[in-house]
């Protein structure tokens, strides 16, 4: 015991000496400088991210008429009546419908796969992983083109159905990855504890596993919804005559986009921001109330 | 108590019979047979990886035995599902459900069994662990000690026949651990349930348990009341894992009294009670606990009839408050340890002093020789480091 | 397996790792996998096979426009490469440039959020992801407007004589690369953040203590520890960027900035030259998969899925 204390003491002394050295102070000065430079850099990067949002916000108030390119004066009309421009709300409605349906399907199917991968041993694991990974590593234009080839070959009429099929397909993989990560981070002792406390396999899943994986499933669904809502390329290939919001914007870009489209796009952004910020504030408050 | 251990009472005793668990080629539990009497506080003690947790998990039903059987009274529970056996567990890191509050955590087992008067029973269980005021907290808002109590209440509320505790105090700091040891003991006496407690901490096992089983490499080395295990270890592993031991290799010689065996240790003869000798071979490891040994100045003799080893030299002395720990270098190159109580008589023996060691023959034990003294000592060090 | 070695060496055996949470071999996993995998099989694997089949077709002699027949003409690939290798190289060049730029912008940002932002961390993270919620097409159009003739930037640059009088910012390769960089920035930032956040700040401090020089600390400690994020981020940026045609359409000028995505789109939807479009798609997919697997193997992070 006495022998063991020797080297430890020596190491401690060494550390003490170093702390008083002057190079340390110089490093801290440099670090302070770097910290500020880093903050400025981060701020600039965020500003860059927000530049188009700011532009869209400003021009959503433009009294533009048909083509929203040059500033013509301030108006609230676009915000008061976002459906004012022809077709914009039909497209939005389609996008929301497609988003909700394909998110639901993709979340259910993806979650099932995630549980199989995280919790079971089975033959064909590698093949399964590959079938999940490769769609994520395939550019959208290839996904869109190949699906269209299939639909053309089998003479499937393009429309809402084909869009949903396509969206579910590319969302599944992302759901699997997100949910699987959540399941993997679960402490297996929790499910064992439930079984120990008289919960059958089914009850354990319902009362313990599912509630604990739920946040991961919710996050996956949210991701899937935003991927579906924002998708343009795959949709454009497989939509036929059905208009979605991104498609509407792209197609009308040639003729001039109505300011109402800006309103809708920007409103989506502010809505998302608001929801997350409120959740964050509530979380903070709850935490502060505890301590 | 020790007598009841291997008895075959069908009452409510927990009985493990030739239990084996293999993980691939590795044998985690190797032919373990045990009987834990109903209502006793039983400790499974051993270094990490000795198979004690695996044994516990087999009793809980979380691991299926490769061979052997587990009985609870007359009930065969060997392959019963965990939720079908009247056994509950306090998990190593408590495994409290993070999405349920304290009350719902404790009520979990009752609700699954559709037992009535949940509220009363939960509150009674929380009362037992003095946690009623935290019933609506989430586990994340509790300290380690509080979580430990909730885990205990969550298991006890089901009034299991056997309560399994998997290193329940491992995550607590030393002071809290001492406090919880006493508390656990109190609760066990109060509820009268059989406790099976897995630990690597020999002090913890000895403080709480009526019976301790020492496990090593998947086997039970020895079991019995703590005093018996400490006073008369049967193997070098137990001698070194449970407290410290001086083990001097020797060889049986002829002569001696009615029940004392004379052993020649490097030219000096010491006496060993024959009922404390675990080997019939000529090679014997003579063992004595450091606190049983007296340090005498060279030339002075211990009282007649006492064992004596001469020619020692104090190599190191460290003062620990209640006692002084001496390391005595013997002429045959071995260092022996002596704990001298600080009773206030005489000053400390200086390093370098020539000394004689003396002790009563009744404190001597004999183990099978040549197995190498360090067995168990290393294991204890690794166990402590965990 | 760890058990076996430990048992053989004899010494104190490590605790059996948390015993396998009973992985039963049953039909359950197949039932769980079936619907999802059937979906992916029918709408991903089969289409890719169809795509390959289409890529070997040729025009029906004297047939209508868009009428093709299977002739297993592998020479389609040689023809296509001969005709479109420029666009191929350009796509990978633009995507590569955009990926490097995004990495340069995102790394310090993610590092700041993960290691220095303190209690602002979550808010800043939200701000990084938030622009993603305003439509991708709208954001790109906003850039076209900002950088365009009527936007605020061009007159300033002209006034400062930074660009010649007639020149523009949009309708150029620079604009396309900038657009790609911008649009996929969140895909770069998030994985970087995730891996940088996991680094214990004490490692970086210890690095500072051992190397003193902050640059060495970064190279020897921070960067290697954040490698999984760099790999994931670059892939998530490069793959969509290489196949994108929106930025090239809205911010570039044809045919000077035409990317492979533009060619696929126009061959497929306008010219109805399915075999060429299929050949190009298949080549693009194959090239990216080869790149991805090679890259992942070299970077040593196989755990992507």
mmCIF file of N, CA and C in Angstrom, chain B residues 185-247:
data_model
loop_
_atom_site.group_PDB
_atom_site.id
_atom_site.type_symbol
_atom_site.label_atom_id
_atom_site.label_comp_id
_atom_site.label_asym_id
_atom_site.label_seq_id
_atom_site.Cartn_x
_atom_site.Cartn_y
_atom_site.Cartn_z
ATOM 1 N N UNK B 185 -30.619 -5.315 6.299
ATOM 2 C CA UNK B 185 -30.688 -6.360 7.323
ATOM 3 C C UNK B 185 -31.968 -6.176 8.155
ATOM 4 N N UNK B 186 -32.251 -4.914 8.525
ATOM 5 C CA UNK B 186 -33.438 -4.625 9.313
ATOM 6 C C UNK B 186 -34.696 -5.051 8.557
ATOM 7 N N UNK B 187 -34.750 -4.663 7.272
ATOM 8 C CA UNK B 187 -35.932 -4.984 6.469
ATOM 9 C C UNK B 187 -36.092 -6.485 6.341
ATOM 10 N N UNK B 188 -34.976 -7.182 6.149
ATOM 11 C CA UNK B 188 -35.061 -8.632 5.983
ATOM 12 C C UNK B 188 -35.639 -9.277 7.234
ATOM 13 N N UNK B 189 -35.180 -8.815 8.395
ATOM 14 C CA UNK B 189 -35.700 -9.361 9.649
ATOM 15 C C UNK B 189 -37.180 -9.038 9.775
ATOM 16 N N UNK B 190 -37.549 -7.806 9.354
ATOM 17 C CA UNK B 190 -38.923 -7.363 9.481
ATOM 18 C C UNK B 190 -39.874 -8.168 8.604
ATOM 19 N N UNK B 191 -39.488 -8.412 7.333
ATOM 20 C CA UNK B 191 -40.408 -9.082 6.416
ATOM 21 C C UNK B 191 -40.238 -10.593 6.422
ATOM 22 N N UNK B 192 -39.105 -11.073 6.881
ATOM 23 C CA UNK B 192 -38.898 -12.514 7.003
ATOM 24 C C UNK B 192 -38.823 -13.269 5.686
ATOM 25 N N UNK B 193 -38.549 -12.540 4.590
ATOM 26 C CA UNK B 193 -38.421 -13.191 3.276
ATOM 27 C C UNK B 193 -36.989 -13.687 3.106
ATOM 28 N N UNK B 194 -36.827 -14.779 2.363
ATOM 29 C CA UNK B 194 -35.487 -15.261 2.043
ATOM 30 C C UNK B 194 -34.791 -14.249 1.135
ATOM 31 N N UNK B 195 -33.620 -13.808 1.532
ATOM 32 C CA UNK B 195 -32.841 -12.887 0.695
ATOM 33 C C UNK B 195 -31.647 -13.638 0.132
ATOM 34 N N UNK B 196 -31.460 -13.552 -1.173
ATOM 35 C CA UNK B 196 -30.213 -14.056 -1.760
ATOM 36 C C UNK B 196 -29.477 -12.854 -2.336
ATOM 37 N N UNK B 197 -28.318 -12.602 -1.771
ATOM 38 C CA UNK B 197 -27.610 -11.368 -2.041
ATOM 39 C C UNK B 197 -26.291 -11.681 -2.743
ATOM 40 N N UNK B 198 -26.116 -11.120 -3.935
ATOM 41 C CA UNK B 198 -24.879 -11.346 -4.672
ATOM 42 C C UNK B 198 -23.953 -10.157 -4.475
ATOM 43 N N UNK B 199 -22.728 -10.414 -4.115
ATOM 44 C CA UNK B 199 -21.802 -9.311 -3.900
ATOM 45 C C UNK B 199 -20.362 -9.763 -4.105
ATOM 46 N N UNK B 200 -19.493 -8.800 -4.387
ATOM 47 C CA UNK B 200 -18.071 -9.115 -4.449
ATOM 48 C C UNK B 200 -17.365 -8.535 -3.223
ATOM 49 N N UNK B 201 -18.162 -7.904 -2.358
ATOM 50 C CA UNK B 201 -17.599 -7.208 -1.206
ATOM 51 C C UNK B 201 -17.710 -8.125 0.021
ATOM 52 N N UNK B 202 -16.576 -8.653 0.474
ATOM 53 C CA UNK B 202 -16.594 -9.642 1.554
ATOM 54 C C UNK B 202 -17.111 -9.040 2.855
ATOM 55 N N UNK B 203 -16.825 -7.744 3.070
ATOM 56 C CA UNK B 203 -17.305 -7.112 4.289
ATOM 57 C C UNK B 203 -18.831 -7.047 4.302
ATOM 58 N N UNK B 204 -19.367 -6.677 3.109
ATOM 59 C CA UNK B 204 -20.810 -6.572 2.971
ATOM 60 C C UNK B 204 -21.463 -7.927 3.251
ATOM 61 N N UNK B 205 -20.900 -8.977 2.655
ATOM 62 C CA UNK B 205 -21.461 -10.304 2.839
ATOM 63 C C UNK B 205 -21.430 -10.706 4.303
ATOM 64 N N UNK B 206 -20.308 -10.444 4.966
ATOM 65 C CA UNK B 206 -20.175 -10.884 6.356
ATOM 66 C C UNK B 206 -21.061 -10.070 7.286
ATOM 67 N N UNK B 207 -21.226 -8.773 6.997
ATOM 68 C CA UNK B 207 -22.059 -7.920 7.842
ATOM 69 C C UNK B 207 -23.506 -8.390 7.836
ATOM 70 N N UNK B 208 -24.017 -8.750 6.640
ATOM 71 C CA UNK B 208 -25.448 -8.932 6.517
ATOM 72 C C UNK B 208 -25.903 -10.379 6.591
ATOM 73 N N UNK B 209 -25.118 -11.283 6.011
ATOM 74 C CA UNK B 209 -25.659 -12.611 5.754
ATOM 75 C C UNK B 209 -25.568 -13.542 6.946
ATOM 76 N N UNK B 210 -26.582 -14.424 7.063
ATOM 77 C CA UNK B 210 -26.494 -15.531 8.011
ATOM 78 C C UNK B 210 -25.534 -16.571 7.455
ATOM 79 N N UNK B 211 -25.644 -16.777 6.168
ATOM 80 C CA UNK B 211 -24.814 -17.773 5.516
ATOM 81 C C UNK B 211 -24.164 -17.152 4.292
ATOM 82 N N UNK B 212 -22.877 -17.456 4.116
ATOM 83 C CA UNK B 212 -22.149 -16.949 2.971
ATOM 84 C C UNK B 212 -21.659 -18.134 2.159
ATOM 85 N N UNK B 213 -21.847 -18.045 0.829
ATOM 86 C CA UNK B 213 -21.232 -19.046 -0.039
ATOM 87 C C UNK B 213 -20.191 -18.330 -0.876
ATOM 88 N N UNK B 214 -18.966 -18.813 -0.830
ATOM 89 C CA UNK B 214 -17.911 -18.191 -1.617
ATOM 90 C C UNK B 214 -17.800 -18.928 -2.944
ATOM 91 N N UNK B 215 -17.929 -18.151 -4.043
ATOM 92 C CA UNK B 215 -17.849 -18.762 -5.370
ATOM 93 C C UNK B 215 -16.565 -18.375 -6.048
ATOM 94 N N UNK B 216 -16.024 -19.302 -6.829
ATOM 95 C CA UNK B 216 -14.828 -19.016 -7.608
ATOM 96 C C UNK B 216 -14.859 -19.880 -8.856
ATOM 97 N N UNK B 217 -14.678 -19.243 -10.011
ATOM 98 C CA UNK B 217 -14.665 -19.936 -11.301
ATOM 99 C C UNK B 217 -15.830 -20.920 -11.437
ATOM 100 N N UNK B 218 -17.012 -20.430 -11.098
ATOM 101 C CA UNK B 218 -18.212 -21.213 -11.337
ATOM 102 C C UNK B 218 -18.517 -22.261 -10.288
ATOM 103 N N UNK B 219 -17.682 -22.380 -9.277
ATOM 104 C CA UNK B 219 -17.928 -23.392 -8.256
ATOM 105 C C UNK B 219 -18.066 -22.737 -6.884
ATOM 106 N N UNK B 220 -18.780 -23.437 -5.993
ATOM 107 C CA UNK B 220 -18.849 -22.980 -4.606
ATOM 108 C C UNK B 220 -17.609 -23.516 -3.889
ATOM 109 N N UNK B 221 -16.794 -22.635 -3.366
ATOM 110 C CA UNK B 221 -15.590 -23.075 -2.667
ATOM 111 C C UNK B 221 -15.924 -23.518 -1.245
ATOM 112 N N UNK B 222 -16.796 -22.753 -0.605
ATOM 113 C CA UNK B 222 -17.147 -23.065 0.787
ATOM 114 C C UNK B 222 -18.373 -22.266 1.161
ATOM 115 N N UNK B 223 -19.205 -22.813 2.029
ATOM 116 C CA UNK B 223 -20.301 -22.006 2.543
ATOM 117 C C UNK B 223 -20.486 -22.287 4.024
ATOM 118 N N UNK B 224 -21.117 -21.347 4.702
ATOM 119 C CA UNK B 224 -21.310 -21.471 6.133
ATOM 120 C C UNK B 224 -21.510 -20.098 6.729
ATOM 121 N N UNK B 225 -21.665 -20.027 8.055
ATOM 122 C CA UNK B 225 -21.794 -18.723 8.687
ATOM 123 C C UNK B 225 -20.488 -17.941 8.511
ATOM 124 N N UNK B 226 -20.558 -16.622 8.461
ATOM 125 C CA UNK B 226 -19.354 -15.817 8.234
ATOM 126 C C UNK B 226 -18.222 -16.153 9.202
ATOM 127 N N UNK B 227 -18.564 -16.358 10.494
ATOM 128 C CA UNK B 227 -17.503 -16.625 11.476
ATOM 129 C C UNK B 227 -16.749 -17.902 11.140
ATOM 130 N N UNK B 228 -17.505 -18.905 10.711
ATOM 131 C CA UNK B 228 -16.888 -20.178 10.369
ATOM 132 C C UNK B 228 -15.976 -20.029 9.147
ATOM 133 N N UNK B 229 -16.482 -19.332 8.133
ATOM 134 C CA UNK B 229 -15.688 -19.132 6.928
ATOM 135 C C UNK B 229 -14.402 -18.379 7.229
ATOM 136 N N UNK B 230 -14.525 -17.406 8.115
ATOM 137 C CA UNK B 230 -13.352 -16.600 8.432
ATOM 138 C C UNK B 230 -12.377 -17.373 9.306
ATOM 139 N N UNK B 231 -12.936 -18.060 10.309
ATOM 140 C CA UNK B 231 -12.077 -18.758 11.256
ATOM 141 C C UNK B 231 -11.436 -19.995 10.679
ATOM 142 N N UNK B 232 -12.157 -20.701 9.841
ATOM 143 C CA UNK B 232 -11.609 -21.949 9.313
ATOM 144 C C UNK B 232 -11.857 -22.058 7.822
ATOM 145 N N UNK B 233 -11.147 -21.262 7.041
ATOM 146 C CA UNK B 233 -11.310 -21.380 5.600
ATOM 147 C C UNK B 233 -10.861 -22.760 5.127
ATOM 148 N N UNK B 234 -11.548 -23.269 4.113
ATOM 149 C CA UNK B 234 -11.217 -24.616 3.641
ATOM 150 C C UNK B 234 -10.268 -24.603 2.447
ATOM 151 N N UNK B 235 -10.219 -23.477 1.762
ATOM 152 C CA UNK B 235 -9.327 -23.419 0.598
ATOM 153 C C UNK B 235 -8.497 -22.146 0.662
ATOM 154 N N UNK B 236 -7.408 -22.159 -0.065
ATOM 155 C CA UNK B 236 -6.563 -20.963 -0.088
ATOM 156 C C UNK B 236 -7.325 -19.790 -0.678
ATOM 157 N N UNK B 237 -8.238 -20.084 -1.639
ATOM 158 C CA UNK B 237 -9.006 -19.005 -2.221
ATOM 159 C C UNK B 237 -9.834 -18.305 -1.160
ATOM 160 N N UNK B 238 -10.537 -19.097 -0.351
ATOM 161 C CA UNK B 238 -11.372 -18.507 0.692
ATOM 162 C C UNK B 238 -10.496 -17.784 1.709
ATOM 163 N N UNK B 239 -9.369 -18.400 2.070
ATOM 164 C CA UNK B 239 -8.480 -17.795 3.063
ATOM 165 C C UNK B 239 -8.008 -16.425 2.627
ATOM 166 N N UNK B 240 -7.770 -16.276 1.331
ATOM 167 C CA UNK B 240 -7.260 -14.999 0.837
ATOM 168 C C UNK B 240 -8.357 -14.036 0.426
ATOM 169 N N UNK B 241 -9.509 -14.567 -0.059
ATOM 170 C CA UNK B 241 -10.567 -13.678 -0.532
ATOM 171 C C UNK B 241 -11.323 -13.076 0.644
ATOM 172 N N UNK B 242 -11.489 -13.870 1.710
ATOM 173 C CA UNK B 242 -12.204 -13.408 2.892
ATOM 174 C C UNK B 242 -11.172 -12.954 3.910
ATOM 175 N N UNK B 243 -10.883 -11.691 3.947
ATOM 176 C CA UNK B 243 -9.850 -11.203 4.841
ATOM 177 C C UNK B 243 -8.469 -11.585 4.330
ATOM 178 N N UNK B 244 -7.450 -11.377 5.159
ATOM 179 C CA UNK B 244 -6.091 -11.719 4.751
ATOM 180 C C UNK B 244 -5.621 -12.932 5.524
ATOM 181 N N UNK B 245 -4.670 -13.642 4.946
ATOM 182 C CA UNK B 245 -4.142 -14.820 5.622
ATOM 183 C C UNK B 245 -2.646 -14.916 5.404
ATOM 184 N N UNK B 246 -1.951 -15.428 6.419
ATOM 185 C CA UNK B 246 -0.556 -15.824 6.247
ATOM 186 C C UNK B 246 -0.572 -17.315 5.971
ATOM 187 N N UNK B 247 -0.015 -17.717 4.844
ATOM 188 C CA UNK B 247 0.002 -19.132 4.499
ATOM 189 C C UNK B 247 1.450 -19.570 4.320
#
